[in-house]
Structures are given as C-alpha cells and as structure tokens.
Amino acid sequence: MKSPETGTPLPSPHMEARLQPTLVLTTLSAAFGSAFQYGYNIAVINTPHKVGTSSGWGPVFQVLKSFYNDTYFERHGTFMDENTLLLLWSCTVSMFPLGGLLGSLVVGMMVNKWGRKRTLLINNVFAITSAVLMGASKAARAFELIIFSRVMVGICAGIAYSTLPMYLGELAPQNLRGTLGTMTEVFVIFGVLLAQIFSLQTILGNATGWPILLALTGVPALIQLLSLPFFPESPRYTLIEKGDEETTRQALRRLRGHSYNVEAEMEEMRTEERTEKAEGRLSVLNLFTFRPLRWQLISIVVLMAGQQLSGINAVNYYADIIYTSAGVDPTQSQYVTLGSGVINLVMTLVSAFIIERLGRRILLLSGYGICGSACLVLTVALLLQSTVPELSYLGIICVFSYIVGHSIGPSPVPSVVRTEIVLQSSRTAAFTVDGAVHWLTNFIVGLTFPSIQVAIGAYSFLIFAGICLLTAAYIYVVIPETKGKTFVEINCIFAKRNGVEVSEEKEVTTAKPHTPSLTTKQTSL
C-alpha cells in the first residue's frame, strides 16, 4: 500500500495496539455518563418492590405508587381505583422506551452535525433536567413531573445507546474493538446493579429517600460534562467527515501511544473514505433500497429485535414471581434480584475479556443457545411446580442461567457487530434504524408481556425459546465472524452476499450495485 501524497510504501495497518491510559479514560467518561443512564433508569423505576405503605389501601405497595395515590388523595379527597393507578403506572414505565425511540430518531442528525463526542455532551442536558424534575417531584407534590421526566431521560438513553457504540467503535484499534464495544452493555448493567443497590429499603428505597434515588441519574451526566471535553473526538469522524488530518493524527497519538504507527491506520481510513465516495452518503430512506447494504441492514434489525424479543425484560419481570413461588420471602426478593444483577455484570465483563479471543459469532450462538434452553426448561418447571414443589428451585436456576446466557452474547455483542458491519457513510443512518428497532421492540415486550402471561401463562416462554432459535439460525447462516478484520474487509465480505462486485485492486466494494450511486448531500430523512 502506498501513500497517495508521496507514493512511498506504507506498512500494513498493524492493529495490535496497547490499551493506553487516554483510551481507557475516554471510554470510562463516555460510557459512565451515557450507557449508565440507560441501565439505571430501567431498574430504578421498578425497585424497590413492595416496601412502602399507602394509607387506606391496607396491603404493602411500592413507594412510588404510594406517592401517586397519596398525592391524588390530597387533590381529590379520595384514593385512585386500581385501574387508574395501573394506567398511571403503566404510563410512567412505558414513557422511558417511548422517549428512547424519539431519541434514536434524532441521533443521525446530531452525530452528523456535532460529531460523536459533542452529541454525548449535549445529551447530558436531558439527563440533568430530568434529574432535577424527578428530585423535586415530591416537594412539588406532582407525580406528573416523574412521568414527563421519564420521557426526557428516555430521550437521553435513546441518543446515548446509539451514539456511544459508534464513538467507542471508532475510537478503538482493531484488536480492541470488541472489548471496547462491549463497554456499552457493561455500563448498562452497571447502571442496573447500582439502581438495585441504592433501591434497597435500608438505603434509598423508602418513603423519604426515593427522590434522591431518582435524582442520582444526574450525577454521571455532570461527571461526563466535566471530563469528556478533555478527550479526543472520534478519529474516523475527524478524518472522513471533517477532513482534518492533523487533528486526526494528534488524536490517534493520544489514543494509541507515540510508538504506534498512526500513518498506517490513517491510510486504512482513507481507503474506507475512497470506498464511501463510490457509494455516497446514505439517508435512512435510501438505506432501505440500497442493495450493497441489504444484508447489513437486515442483520442489524435481526440482532436488535432478537436482543429484546428473546425475553430478557420479560424474564426480569417474571423473576419476582418465580422467586416467591420457590419460597423466597417477598421482602427478601430484592436481595435475590440484586444477586442476579451481580451475575449479569460479572458475565458481561467476562464477555468483554473473551470476545477478542473467541470472536463474535460463538458468543452470540452460545448465548442464544443457553437462553433458549433455559426458556424451555423454565416452561416445564412453571407448569409442574404445583405438583412437584421442588421444581420451584429449578425455576430460579433457569432464571439465573438465562441471565448468564444473555450476558455473554445477546446483550453485549450486538453493540460491537452493528458498528463493524457498516462503513462511516452509512453508519449514522444504520444506527438510526438500529435504535428505532431496539426501542420499539423494548416497548412492545413491556406492553404486551403481562397480557400474554395472563393469557397463556408459562407457555409464554416457549415464544421466547422460538425467537432465540430463529435468531441463532440467522446468525449462523448470514453473519460472518468480524474479529480481526478492518471495516473495509467486513464490507467486502457482505458485498459478495449482496451481489455487488468487489474490486480486486482495492479489495473493497465498488459502486456497481443495481441502484444508482447516492450523492453526499443525501444525509437527512
């Protein structure tokens, strides 16, 4: 390979870069202030379970529901009926994925206009504003502030969940792309675990501490605002989108170390840029009709839909019932839930450390295999536990096994693969579709699972087992192993499946699709 400026040979891009302090700190700042918001706000609204009381209701209720009911009594002199409370609570929970869907739809515009890093920084406005409103809701005696804030923090999570993997994937050297890519899910799970810890009744999960519990979501945002400006923008964005070679060179030296051959990696980026000029920049609408990206787009949809429709949120939803049926005291189930959160985090970290050794496909396939098997056995255990009480404990084992399976593959790995299988020019449009699918399926599962569970009971887990099987089959047949390959090499593999020609000279996909090339101005919806 030769430098286009001097014609002198350049060494092939050796990607065995070491993990530099700047890269570590950039990852921590970006992930803690972004992915953490997603995980924390998923868990915090559903915990603590059954630890507060509401006057006039008799049974024990969750503290936030008690606040809703008592506030309603202060306004109207009567308590809500169960249907009204259920409706308000359903709105509170479902506003988060709805906000996430809205956030995912504006990601493409934001990252193209402001870049990856500035988008993450601007996004903190949503987190800090919602934290202030939720923290003040009790003093203001307005549960509407919580519902509105859930939309805002959902928008924050939707923007972060698409922007962060894009940023980390473009920061990482080739040999560390998988590990850094999984950090999105690691910090999502870390947020879930911290929410479970802080929600314990002895900490903040009580009638006086819950406003602080909700407001804590603003702390990571403040930390990111103070730290991330000191770290580099994505080198790929800086070079390919902005054409600023010197800033890119400086960023790579900080991220890779001064002994690393940054010129070789920059030449690999230039090769990607030349490939993209042949295809043109894609909008979301163009993406659905652009043949050279057909299987990449389908793969992104399958990966993100499979991640949510395989039942992870439903298993978490059903876990308390399974624990209680196994004889766990309802007031102690919060500690069992905390234990499952620890397992989730540990196994996600294991996935982060082994993904560059084992590859993406084996983690995805084994993870879906474990999840599908756990759903099948769980169905049997739930059906027979009334006649064979000992099977209740098998149900707990199945829940923990499912969490292990999802943590090593379906949860963390799609964040890596979705970044790797599309090039820079189509990445923002692809991530808009990716985010929309993720949040829409998340919303569908949360909305429909309780009704499905009432209608068919334990048999609902057979649906999830089937989805796990179908998703694994698709991955086995369609998605190649991307470990150790450049973005251009991965694009070349998909080019053959898409039926477009591959140039032997550049070893990249050429612009000979059956659809016309798109201009660089086609960037909006």
Short mmCIF file of C-alpha atoms in Angstrom, two decimals:
data_model
loop_
_atom_site.label_atom_id
_atom_site.label_comp_id
_atom_site.label_asym_id
_atom_site.label_seq_id
_atom_site.Cartn_x
_atom_site.Cartn_y
_atom_site.Cartn_z
CA MET A 1 0.00 0.00 0.00
CA LYS A 2 1.35 3.46 -0.88
CA SER A 3 0.70 6.90 0.47
CA PRO A 4 -1.45 8.86 -2.02
CA GLU A 5 0.53 12.01 -1.19
CA THR A 6 4.13 10.74 -1.55
CA GLY A 7 3.79 7.42 -3.31
CA THR A 8 6.04 5.82 -0.72
CA PRO A 9 5.12 2.40 0.66
CA LEU A 10 3.30 2.26 3.95
CA PRO A 11 3.30 -0.73 6.24
CA SER A 12 0.03 -2.57 6.50
CA PRO A 13 -2.05 -1.31 9.42
CA HIS A 14 -0.87 -3.40 12.36
CA MET A 15 -3.68 -3.12 14.86
CA GLU A 16 -2.01 -4.75 17.87
CA ALA A 17 -2.25 -1.50 19.80
CA ARG A 18 -1.89 -1.46 23.56
CA LEU A 19 -4.58 -0.11 25.85
CA GLN A 20 -3.41 3.44 26.52
CA PRO A 21 -4.50 5.50 29.58
CA THR A 22 -6.17 8.10 27.35
CA LEU A 23 -8.27 5.42 25.62
CA VAL A 24 -9.27 3.91 28.98
CA LEU A 25 -10.25 7.27 30.49
CA THR A 26 -12.14 8.33 27.36
CA THR A 27 -14.10 5.05 27.43
CA LEU A 28 -14.91 5.42 31.14
CA SER A 29 -16.06 9.03 30.78
CA ALA A 30 -18.18 8.33 27.69
CA ALA A 31 -19.72 5.07 28.92
CA PHE A 32 -20.39 6.06 32.54
CA GLY A 33 -22.12 9.27 31.52
CA SER A 34 -24.18 7.62 28.76
CA ALA A 35 -24.88 3.88 28.90
CA PHE A 36 -25.19 4.10 32.68
CA GLN A 37 -28.27 6.31 32.24
CA TYR A 38 -29.99 3.57 30.27
CA GLY A 39 -29.40 0.82 32.81
CA TYR A 40 -30.06 2.93 35.88
CA ASN A 41 -33.40 4.23 34.66
CA ILE A 42 -34.59 0.82 33.51
CA ALA A 43 -34.17 -0.60 37.00
CA VAL A 44 -34.77 2.31 39.34
CA ILE A 45 -38.45 2.77 38.49
CA ASN A 46 -39.27 -0.87 39.24
CA THR A 47 -37.42 -1.04 42.53
CA PRO A 48 -37.84 -1.29 45.43
CA HIS A 49 -40.68 -3.82 45.29
CA LYS A 50 -43.37 -3.78 47.94
CA VAL A 51 -41.63 -1.86 50.68
CA GLY A 52 -43.83 1.21 51.17
CA THR A 53 -47.35 1.61 52.53
CA SER A 54 -50.20 3.69 51.27
CA SER A 55 -52.80 4.85 53.79
CA GLY A 56 -56.22 3.46 53.14
CA TRP A 57 -55.05 0.62 50.89
CA GLY A 58 -54.12 -1.92 53.53
CA PRO A 59 -51.60 -4.03 51.53
CA VAL A 60 -47.99 -3.03 51.06
CA PHE A 61 -47.19 -1.11 47.88
CA GLN A 62 -44.16 0.17 46.04
CA VAL A 63 -43.15 3.59 47.35
CA LEU A 64 -43.68 5.47 44.09
CA LYS A 65 -47.17 4.04 43.65
CA SER A 66 -47.88 5.13 47.21
CA PHE A 67 -46.74 8.67 46.34
CA TYR A 68 -49.04 8.71 43.31
CA ASN A 69 -52.01 7.55 45.37
CA ASP A 70 -51.40 9.88 48.32
CA THR A 71 -50.93 12.88 46.02
CA TYR A 72 -54.20 12.05 44.27
CA PHE A 73 -55.92 11.88 47.69
CA GLU A 74 -54.60 15.34 48.61
CA ARG A 75 -56.07 16.78 45.41
CA HIS A 76 -59.41 14.98 45.23
CA GLY A 77 -60.13 13.72 48.75
CA THR A 78 -60.31 10.12 47.59
CA PHE A 79 -57.86 7.43 46.57
CA MET A 80 -57.47 6.19 43.00
CA ASP A 81 -59.16 3.00 41.96
CA GLU A 82 -56.84 0.19 40.93
CA ASN A 83 -57.39 0.70 37.20
CA THR A 84 -56.45 4.40 37.36
CA LEU A 85 -53.32 3.67 39.37
CA LEU A 86 -52.36 0.90 36.97
CA LEU A 87 -52.84 3.24 33.99
CA LEU A 88 -50.69 5.97 35.53
CA TRP A 89 -48.01 3.49 36.49
CA SER A 90 -48.03 1.93 33.02
CA CYS A 91 -47.55 5.41 31.55
CA THR A 92 -44.64 6.04 33.90
CA VAL A 93 -42.87 2.84 32.91
CA SER A 94 -43.62 3.00 29.19
CA MET A 95 -42.59 6.66 28.78
CA PHE A 96 -38.94 5.61 29.06
CA PRO A 97 -38.81 3.37 25.95
CA LEU A 98 -41.05 5.87 24.14
CA GLY A 99 -38.51 8.59 24.89
CA GLY A 100 -35.77 6.19 23.81
CA LEU A 101 -37.49 5.76 20.45
CA LEU A 102 -37.72 9.54 20.00
CA GLY A 103 -34.05 9.90 20.90
CA SER A 104 -32.96 7.22 18.45
CA LEU A 105 -34.69 9.07 15.59
CA VAL A 106 -32.59 12.23 16.03
CA VAL A 107 -29.22 10.51 16.52
CA GLY A 108 -28.27 10.62 12.84
CA MET A 109 -28.85 14.35 12.58
CA MET A 110 -26.94 15.08 15.80
CA VAL A 111 -23.83 12.97 15.16
CA ASN A 112 -23.51 14.30 11.60
CA LYS A 113 -23.81 17.91 12.70
CA TRP A 114 -21.95 17.91 16.01
CA GLY A 115 -19.87 14.73 15.98
CA ARG A 116 -19.90 11.81 18.39
CA LYS A 117 -18.33 13.47 21.42
CA ARG A 118 -20.30 16.72 21.26
CA THR A 119 -23.54 14.76 20.82
CA LEU A 120 -22.83 12.88 24.06
CA LEU A 121 -22.09 16.17 25.82
CA ILE A 122 -25.23 17.90 24.56
CA ASN A 123 -27.26 14.84 25.51
CA ASN A 124 -26.47 15.45 29.19
CA VAL A 125 -28.97 18.33 29.18
CA PHE A 126 -31.80 15.77 29.09
CA ALA A 127 -30.33 13.75 31.96
CA ILE A 128 -29.67 16.71 34.25
CA THR A 129 -33.05 18.35 33.58
CA SER A 130 -34.94 15.12 34.27
CA ALA A 131 -32.89 14.51 37.44
CA VAL A 132 -33.83 17.94 38.81
CA LEU A 133 -37.52 17.47 37.99
CA MET A 134 -37.75 13.96 39.47
CA GLY A 135 -35.87 15.05 42.57
CA ALA A 136 -38.29 17.95 43.08
CA SER A 137 -41.47 15.95 42.37
CA LYS A 138 -42.14 15.04 46.00
CA ALA A 139 -41.72 18.60 47.25
CA ALA A 140 -43.92 19.85 44.41
CA ARG A 141 -46.48 17.09 45.10
CA ALA A 142 -46.66 16.42 41.36
CA PHE A 143 -46.27 12.88 40.05
CA GLU A 144 -46.69 14.36 36.55
CA LEU A 145 -43.10 15.58 36.83
CA ILE A 146 -41.93 11.98 37.10
CA ILE A 147 -43.90 10.93 34.02
CA PHE A 148 -42.59 13.87 31.98
CA SER A 149 -39.04 13.29 33.21
CA ARG A 150 -39.21 9.65 32.14
CA VAL A 151 -39.74 10.84 28.57
CA MET A 152 -36.73 13.16 28.81
CA VAL A 153 -34.40 10.60 30.37
CA GLY A 154 -35.64 8.12 27.75
CA ILE A 155 -34.58 10.56 25.00
CA CYS A 156 -31.19 10.77 26.73
CA ALA A 157 -30.88 6.97 26.79
CA GLY A 158 -32.02 6.66 23.17
CA ILE A 159 -29.39 9.11 21.93
CA ALA A 160 -26.68 7.58 24.13
CA TYR A 161 -27.41 3.96 23.21
CA SER A 162 -26.79 4.70 19.52
CA THR A 163 -24.04 7.32 19.81
CA LEU A 164 -21.85 5.59 22.39
CA PRO A 165 -21.17 2.34 20.46
CA MET A 166 -20.46 4.43 17.37
CA TYR A 167 -17.98 6.57 19.33
CA LEU A 168 -16.25 3.66 21.08
CA GLY A 169 -16.11 1.55 17.92
CA GLU A 170 -14.40 4.39 16.06
CA LEU A 171 -12.00 5.15 18.93
CA ALA A 172 -10.81 1.57 19.32
CA PRO A 173 -7.90 -0.02 17.47
CA GLN A 174 -8.79 -3.13 15.52
CA ASN A 175 -7.54 -5.60 18.13
CA LEU A 176 -9.52 -3.91 20.95
CA ARG A 177 -12.71 -3.06 19.05
CA GLY A 178 -14.67 -5.95 20.52
CA THR A 179 -13.67 -5.25 24.10
CA LEU A 180 -14.43 -1.53 23.91
CA GLY A 181 -17.63 -2.20 22.00
CA THR A 182 -18.99 -4.33 24.85
CA MET A 183 -18.45 -1.46 27.30
CA THR A 184 -21.83 -0.08 26.24
CA GLU A 185 -23.59 -3.08 27.71
CA VAL A 186 -21.18 -3.35 30.66
CA PHE A 187 -22.17 0.11 31.82
CA VAL A 188 -25.85 -0.53 31.12
CA ILE A 189 -25.64 -3.50 33.50
CA PHE A 190 -23.55 -1.46 35.94
CA GLY A 191 -26.35 1.11 35.98
CA VAL A 192 -28.92 -1.62 36.64
CA LEU A 193 -26.84 -3.01 39.51
CA LEU A 194 -26.31 0.37 41.18
CA ALA A 195 -30.03 1.09 40.89
CA GLN A 196 -30.75 -2.24 42.61
CA ILE A 197 -28.26 -1.44 45.39
CA PHE A 198 -29.47 2.11 46.01
CA SER A 199 -33.09 0.88 45.89
CA LEU A 200 -32.66 -1.38 48.89
CA GLN A 201 -35.05 -0.34 51.63
CA THR A 202 -32.19 0.33 54.04
CA ILE A 203 -30.53 2.78 51.61
CA LEU A 204 -32.83 4.93 49.43
CA GLY A 205 -35.70 2.57 48.64
CA ASN A 206 -38.03 4.09 51.20
CA ALA A 207 -40.61 6.85 51.52
CA THR A 208 -38.04 9.55 52.29
CA GLY A 209 -35.14 8.52 50.06
CA TRP A 210 -36.80 7.88 46.69
CA PRO A 211 -36.50 11.49 45.37
CA ILE A 212 -32.71 11.26 45.83
CA LEU A 213 -32.80 7.80 44.26
CA LEU A 214 -34.37 9.20 41.09
CA ALA A 215 -32.23 12.35 41.04
CA LEU A 216 -28.95 10.40 41.13
CA THR A 217 -29.24 9.91 37.37
CA GLY A 218 -27.85 13.46 37.02
CA VAL A 219 -24.53 12.65 38.72
CA PRO A 220 -22.97 10.65 35.85
CA ALA A 221 -24.08 13.37 33.43
CA LEU A 222 -22.27 16.03 35.47
CA ILE A 223 -19.13 13.87 35.65
CA GLN A 224 -19.18 13.43 31.87
CA LEU A 225 -19.66 17.16 31.28
CA LEU A 226 -16.57 17.86 33.38
CA SER A 227 -14.34 15.13 31.94
CA LEU A 228 -15.22 14.26 28.32
CA PRO A 229 -14.23 17.66 26.80
CA PHE A 230 -10.59 16.83 27.61
CA PHE A 231 -10.61 13.69 25.43
CA PRO A 232 -10.43 13.30 21.63
CA GLU A 233 -13.26 13.20 19.12
CA SER A 234 -13.58 10.04 17.03
CA PRO A 235 -10.56 9.96 14.68
CA ARG A 236 -12.65 8.40 11.91
CA TYR A 237 -15.22 11.18 12.16
CA THR A 238 -12.47 13.82 12.23
CA LEU A 239 -10.73 12.46 9.14
CA ILE A 240 -13.54 11.10 6.99
CA GLU A 241 -16.28 13.59 7.87
CA LYS A 242 -14.20 16.71 8.57
CA GLY A 243 -11.09 16.03 6.50
CA ASP A 244 -8.84 17.27 9.32
CA GLU A 245 -5.72 15.10 9.04
CA GLU A 246 -3.58 16.87 11.63
CA THR A 247 -6.24 16.69 14.37
CA THR A 248 -6.80 13.04 13.49
CA ARG A 249 -3.08 12.36 13.76
CA GLN A 250 -2.89 14.05 17.17
CA ALA A 251 -5.94 12.14 18.43
CA LEU A 252 -4.51 8.79 17.29
CA ARG A 253 -1.20 9.51 19.02
CA ARG A 254 -3.02 10.21 22.27
CA LEU A 255 -5.21 7.13 21.93
CA ARG A 256 -2.57 4.68 20.64
CA GLY A 257 0.70 5.99 22.10
CA HIS A 258 3.58 7.72 20.35
CA SER A 259 5.31 4.46 19.38
CA TYR A 260 2.30 3.33 17.32
CA ASN A 261 2.33 3.80 13.53
CA VAL A 262 -0.66 6.12 13.20
CA GLU A 263 0.02 6.71 9.49
CA ALA A 264 -0.86 3.10 8.68
CA GLU A 265 -4.22 3.40 10.45
CA MET A 266 -4.91 6.73 8.77
CA GLU A 267 -4.28 5.11 5.38
CA GLU A 268 -6.81 2.41 6.24
CA MET A 269 -9.31 5.21 7.00
CA ARG A 270 -8.53 6.85 3.65
CA THR A 271 -9.23 3.52 1.93
CA GLU A 272 -12.60 3.44 3.67
CA GLU A 273 -13.23 7.03 2.61
CA ARG A 274 -12.50 6.21 -1.05
CA THR A 275 -14.90 3.29 -0.84
CA GLU A 276 -17.62 5.53 0.56
CA LYS A 277 -17.22 8.14 -2.14
CA ALA A 278 -18.22 5.48 -4.66
CA GLU A 279 -21.38 4.68 -2.70
CA GLY A 280 -22.24 8.16 -1.47
CA ARG A 281 -23.73 9.15 1.86
CA LEU A 282 -26.98 7.42 2.71
CA SER A 283 -30.09 8.71 4.39
CA VAL A 284 -32.39 6.42 6.36
CA LEU A 285 -34.86 6.15 3.47
CA ASN A 286 -32.09 5.45 0.96
CA LEU A 287 -30.72 2.74 3.24
CA PHE A 288 -33.78 0.54 2.72
CA THR A 289 -33.36 0.49 -1.05
CA PHE A 290 -29.56 0.43 -1.32
CA ARG A 291 -28.55 -3.06 -2.44
CA PRO A 292 -24.89 -3.01 -1.26
CA LEU A 293 -26.15 -2.70 2.33
CA ARG A 294 -29.17 -5.01 2.12
CA TRP A 295 -27.86 -7.83 4.33
CA GLN A 296 -26.13 -5.47 6.74
CA LEU A 297 -29.43 -3.69 7.37
CA ILE A 298 -31.34 -6.96 7.78
CA SER A 299 -28.64 -8.21 10.17
CA ILE A 300 -28.88 -5.08 12.32
CA VAL A 301 -32.68 -5.42 12.54
CA VAL A 302 -32.44 -9.13 13.45
CA LEU A 303 -29.73 -8.55 16.08
CA MET A 304 -31.56 -5.73 17.85
CA ALA A 305 -35.04 -7.27 17.59
CA GLY A 306 -33.68 -10.64 18.74
CA GLN A 307 -31.97 -9.00 21.70
CA GLN A 308 -35.27 -7.61 23.02
CA LEU A 309 -37.82 -10.17 21.75
CA SER A 310 -35.80 -13.08 23.17
CA GLY A 311 -37.37 -12.20 26.52
CA ILE A 312 -34.73 -10.60 28.76
CA ASN A 313 -37.11 -7.95 30.08
CA ALA A 314 -39.89 -10.50 30.45
CA VAL A 315 -37.64 -12.82 32.48
CA ASN A 316 -36.73 -9.89 34.72
CA TYR A 317 -40.42 -9.01 35.01
CA TYR A 318 -41.35 -12.59 35.97
CA ALA A 319 -38.36 -13.18 38.26
CA ASP A 320 -40.04 -11.95 41.46
CA ILE A 321 -42.97 -14.33 40.93
CA ILE A 322 -40.57 -17.23 40.36
CA TYR A 323 -38.56 -16.37 43.48
CA THR A 324 -41.71 -16.10 45.58
CA SER A 325 -43.06 -19.44 44.31
CA ALA A 326 -39.76 -21.04 45.34
CA GLY A 327 -40.34 -19.90 48.91
CA VAL A 328 -38.36 -16.67 48.92
CA ASP A 329 -39.91 -14.13 51.30
CA PRO A 330 -41.32 -11.24 49.21
CA THR A 331 -39.48 -8.72 51.41
CA GLN A 332 -36.20 -10.56 50.73
CA SER A 333 -36.66 -10.98 46.97
CA GLN A 334 -34.87 -7.66 46.45
CA TYR A 335 -31.65 -9.32 47.60
CA VAL A 336 -32.13 -12.23 45.18
CA THR A 337 -32.71 -9.68 42.42
CA LEU A 338 -29.51 -7.95 43.48
CA GLY A 339 -27.68 -11.28 43.22
CA SER A 340 -28.91 -11.73 39.65
CA GLY A 341 -27.65 -8.23 38.88
CA VAL A 342 -24.18 -9.15 40.13
CA ILE A 343 -24.18 -12.27 37.93
CA ASN A 344 -25.29 -10.16 34.97
CA LEU A 345 -22.42 -7.69 35.42
CA VAL A 346 -19.78 -10.37 36.02
CA MET A 347 -20.74 -12.37 32.93
CA THR A 348 -20.89 -9.24 30.76
CA LEU A 349 -17.34 -8.40 31.89
CA VAL A 350 -16.30 -11.97 31.06
CA SER A 351 -17.74 -11.47 27.57
CA ALA A 352 -15.76 -8.22 27.21
CA PHE A 353 -12.49 -10.01 28.02
CA ILE A 354 -13.01 -13.07 25.81
CA ILE A 355 -14.67 -11.52 22.75
CA GLU A 356 -11.35 -10.85 21.02
CA ARG A 357 -10.21 -14.42 21.72
CA LEU A 358 -13.34 -16.37 20.81
CA GLY A 359 -14.95 -14.00 18.33
CA ARG A 360 -18.44 -12.57 18.00
CA ARG A 361 -20.31 -15.48 16.44
CA ILE A 362 -19.52 -18.09 19.09
CA LEU A 363 -20.63 -15.76 21.90
CA LEU A 364 -23.88 -14.93 20.11
CA LEU A 365 -24.67 -18.54 19.21
CA SER A 366 -23.80 -19.98 22.63
CA GLY A 367 -25.68 -17.16 24.38
CA TYR A 368 -28.87 -17.73 22.41
CA GLY A 369 -28.49 -21.49 22.90
CA ILE A 370 -28.34 -21.09 26.68
CA CYS A 371 -31.27 -18.63 26.69
CA GLY A 372 -33.46 -20.86 24.51
CA SER A 373 -32.71 -23.94 26.62
CA ALA A 374 -33.40 -22.03 29.85
CA CYS A 375 -36.79 -20.87 28.50
CA LEU A 376 -37.77 -24.44 27.59
CA VAL A 377 -36.84 -25.84 31.00
CA LEU A 378 -38.43 -22.88 32.76
CA THR A 379 -41.72 -23.60 30.99
CA VAL A 380 -41.68 -27.18 32.30
CA ALA A 381 -40.72 -26.06 35.80
CA LEU A 382 -43.52 -23.49 35.99
CA LEU A 383 -46.12 -25.95 34.67
CA LEU A 384 -45.21 -28.71 37.13
CA GLN A 385 -44.17 -26.81 40.24
CA SER A 386 -47.67 -27.03 41.75
CA THR A 387 -47.43 -30.84 41.74
CA VAL A 388 -43.68 -31.09 42.28
CA PRO A 389 -42.76 -28.22 44.65
CA GLU A 390 -39.04 -28.90 44.29
CA LEU A 391 -39.22 -27.69 40.70
CA SER A 392 -39.65 -24.16 42.04
CA TYR A 393 -35.92 -24.10 42.73
CA LEU A 394 -35.31 -25.26 39.18
CA GLY A 395 -37.15 -22.12 38.07
CA ILE A 396 -34.63 -19.96 39.94
CA ILE A 397 -31.76 -21.86 38.29
CA CYS A 398 -33.36 -21.26 34.88
CA VAL A 399 -33.68 -17.52 35.52
CA PHE A 400 -30.02 -17.31 36.54
CA SER A 401 -28.97 -19.47 33.56
CA TYR A 402 -30.92 -17.26 31.18
CA ILE A 403 -29.22 -14.16 32.60
CA VAL A 404 -25.81 -15.82 32.14
CA GLY A 405 -26.60 -16.70 28.52
CA HIS A 406 -27.90 -13.27 27.65
CA SER A 407 -24.96 -11.58 29.37
CA ILE A 408 -22.28 -13.35 27.35
CA GLY A 409 -23.84 -12.90 23.91
CA PRO A 410 -27.22 -11.33 23.05
CA SER A 411 -26.79 -8.35 25.40
CA PRO A 412 -23.21 -7.08 24.76
CA VAL A 413 -22.16 -8.42 21.36
CA PRO A 414 -24.72 -6.68 19.06
CA SER A 415 -23.25 -3.32 20.11
CA VAL A 416 -19.96 -4.45 18.60
CA VAL A 417 -21.28 -6.11 15.45
CA ARG A 418 -23.63 -3.28 14.45
CA THR A 419 -20.67 -0.88 14.44
CA GLU A 420 -18.44 -3.22 12.44
CA ILE A 421 -20.71 -4.23 9.57
CA VAL A 422 -21.37 -0.74 8.17
CA LEU A 423 -18.95 1.90 6.91
CA GLN A 424 -18.73 5.53 8.03
CA SER A 425 -21.01 6.97 5.36
CA SER A 426 -23.91 4.67 6.24
CA ARG A 427 -23.25 4.26 9.98
CA THR A 428 -25.41 7.13 11.20
CA ALA A 429 -28.41 6.07 9.09
CA ALA A 430 -27.95 2.44 10.13
CA PHE A 431 -27.77 3.39 13.81
CA THR A 432 -30.99 5.37 13.48
CA VAL A 433 -32.73 2.22 12.23
CA ASP A 434 -30.93 0.16 14.86
CA GLY A 435 -32.08 2.41 17.70
CA ALA A 436 -35.65 2.57 16.45
CA VAL A 437 -35.87 -1.24 16.29
CA HIS A 438 -34.29 -1.60 19.74
CA TRP A 439 -36.64 0.79 21.50
CA LEU A 440 -39.76 -0.24 19.59
CA THR A 441 -39.29 -3.92 20.44
CA ASN A 442 -38.44 -2.96 24.03
CA PHE A 443 -41.72 -1.06 24.23
CA ILE A 444 -43.67 -3.93 22.64
CA VAL A 445 -42.35 -6.52 25.11
CA GLY A 446 -43.06 -4.28 28.11
CA LEU A 447 -46.56 -3.52 26.84
CA THR A 448 -47.65 -6.99 25.74
CA PHE A 449 -45.91 -9.49 28.00
CA PRO A 450 -48.19 -9.03 31.05
CA SER A 451 -51.23 -9.73 28.86
CA ILE A 452 -49.56 -12.70 27.16
CA GLN A 453 -48.55 -14.09 30.52
CA VAL A 454 -52.14 -13.82 31.79
CA ALA A 455 -53.49 -15.46 28.62
CA ILE A 456 -51.12 -18.45 28.28
CA GLY A 457 -49.09 -18.42 31.49
CA ALA A 458 -45.86 -20.41 31.45
CA TYR A 459 -46.27 -21.22 27.75
CA SER A 460 -45.26 -17.62 27.00
CA PHE A 461 -41.63 -18.66 27.47
CA LEU A 462 -41.97 -21.06 24.53
CA ILE A 463 -42.34 -17.97 22.33
CA PHE A 464 -39.03 -16.64 23.62
CA ALA A 465 -37.36 -20.01 23.09
CA GLY A 466 -38.53 -19.98 19.47
CA ILE A 467 -37.21 -16.45 18.92
CA CYS A 468 -33.84 -17.47 20.39
CA LEU A 469 -33.69 -20.41 17.97
CA LEU A 470 -34.61 -18.32 14.91
CA THR A 471 -32.15 -15.56 15.79
CA ALA A 472 -29.34 -18.08 16.32
CA ALA A 473 -30.14 -19.73 12.97
CA TYR A 474 -29.93 -16.37 11.19
CA ILE A 475 -26.60 -15.54 12.83
CA TYR A 476 -25.19 -18.95 11.89
CA VAL A 477 -26.21 -18.63 8.23
CA VAL A 478 -25.73 -14.91 7.50
CA ILE A 479 -23.44 -13.02 9.89
CA PRO A 480 -19.69 -13.59 9.33
CA GLU A 481 -17.03 -13.50 12.01
CA THR A 482 -15.77 -9.91 12.19
CA LYS A 483 -12.97 -10.37 14.72
CA GLY A 484 -9.61 -9.08 13.49
CA LYS A 485 -10.97 -7.56 10.27
CA THR A 486 -10.97 -3.94 9.13
CA PHE A 487 -14.26 -2.20 8.36
CA VAL A 488 -13.43 -2.37 4.65
CA GLU A 489 -12.70 -6.12 4.80
CA ILE A 490 -16.03 -6.76 6.54
CA ASN A 491 -17.81 -4.67 3.92
CA CYS A 492 -16.09 -6.76 1.24
CA ILE A 493 -17.49 -9.98 2.77
CA PHE A 494 -21.02 -8.60 2.76
CA ALA A 495 -20.59 -7.30 -0.80
CA LYS A 496 -20.49 -10.87 -2.10
CA ARG A 497 -23.68 -11.74 -0.24
CA ASN A 498 -25.36 -8.57 -1.52
CA GLY A 499 -24.46 -9.50 -5.09
CA VAL A 500 -22.28 -6.47 -5.84
CA GLU A 501 -18.85 -6.59 -7.41
CA VAL A 502 -15.61 -6.39 -5.46
CA SER A 503 -12.61 -4.56 -6.88
CA GLU A 504 -9.51 -6.72 -6.72
CA GLU A 505 -7.26 -3.68 -6.91
CA LYS A 506 -8.53 -2.00 -3.79
CA GLU A 507 -10.11 -5.02 -2.20
CA VAL A 508 -13.18 -3.01 -1.41
CA THR A 509 -16.73 -2.92 -2.57
CA THR A 510 -17.13 -0.97 -5.77
CA ALA A 511 -20.01 1.12 -6.93
CA LYS A 512 -21.63 -1.39 -9.24
CA PRO A 513 -24.90 -2.03 -7.45
CA HIS A 514 -28.12 -2.22 -9.32
CA THR A 515 -29.19 1.09 -7.83
CA PRO A 516 -27.67 4.45 -8.71
CA SER A 517 -24.96 5.92 -6.51
CA LEU A 518 -26.16 8.44 -3.95
CA THR A 519 -24.82 11.94 -3.59
CA THR A 520 -23.07 13.13 -0.48
CA LYS A 521 -25.91 15.55 0.15
CA GLN A 522 -28.40 12.81 0.95
CA THR A 523 -27.95 12.86 4.68
CA SER A 524 -31.34 13.65 6.12
CA LEU A 525 -34.54 11.73 6.46
#
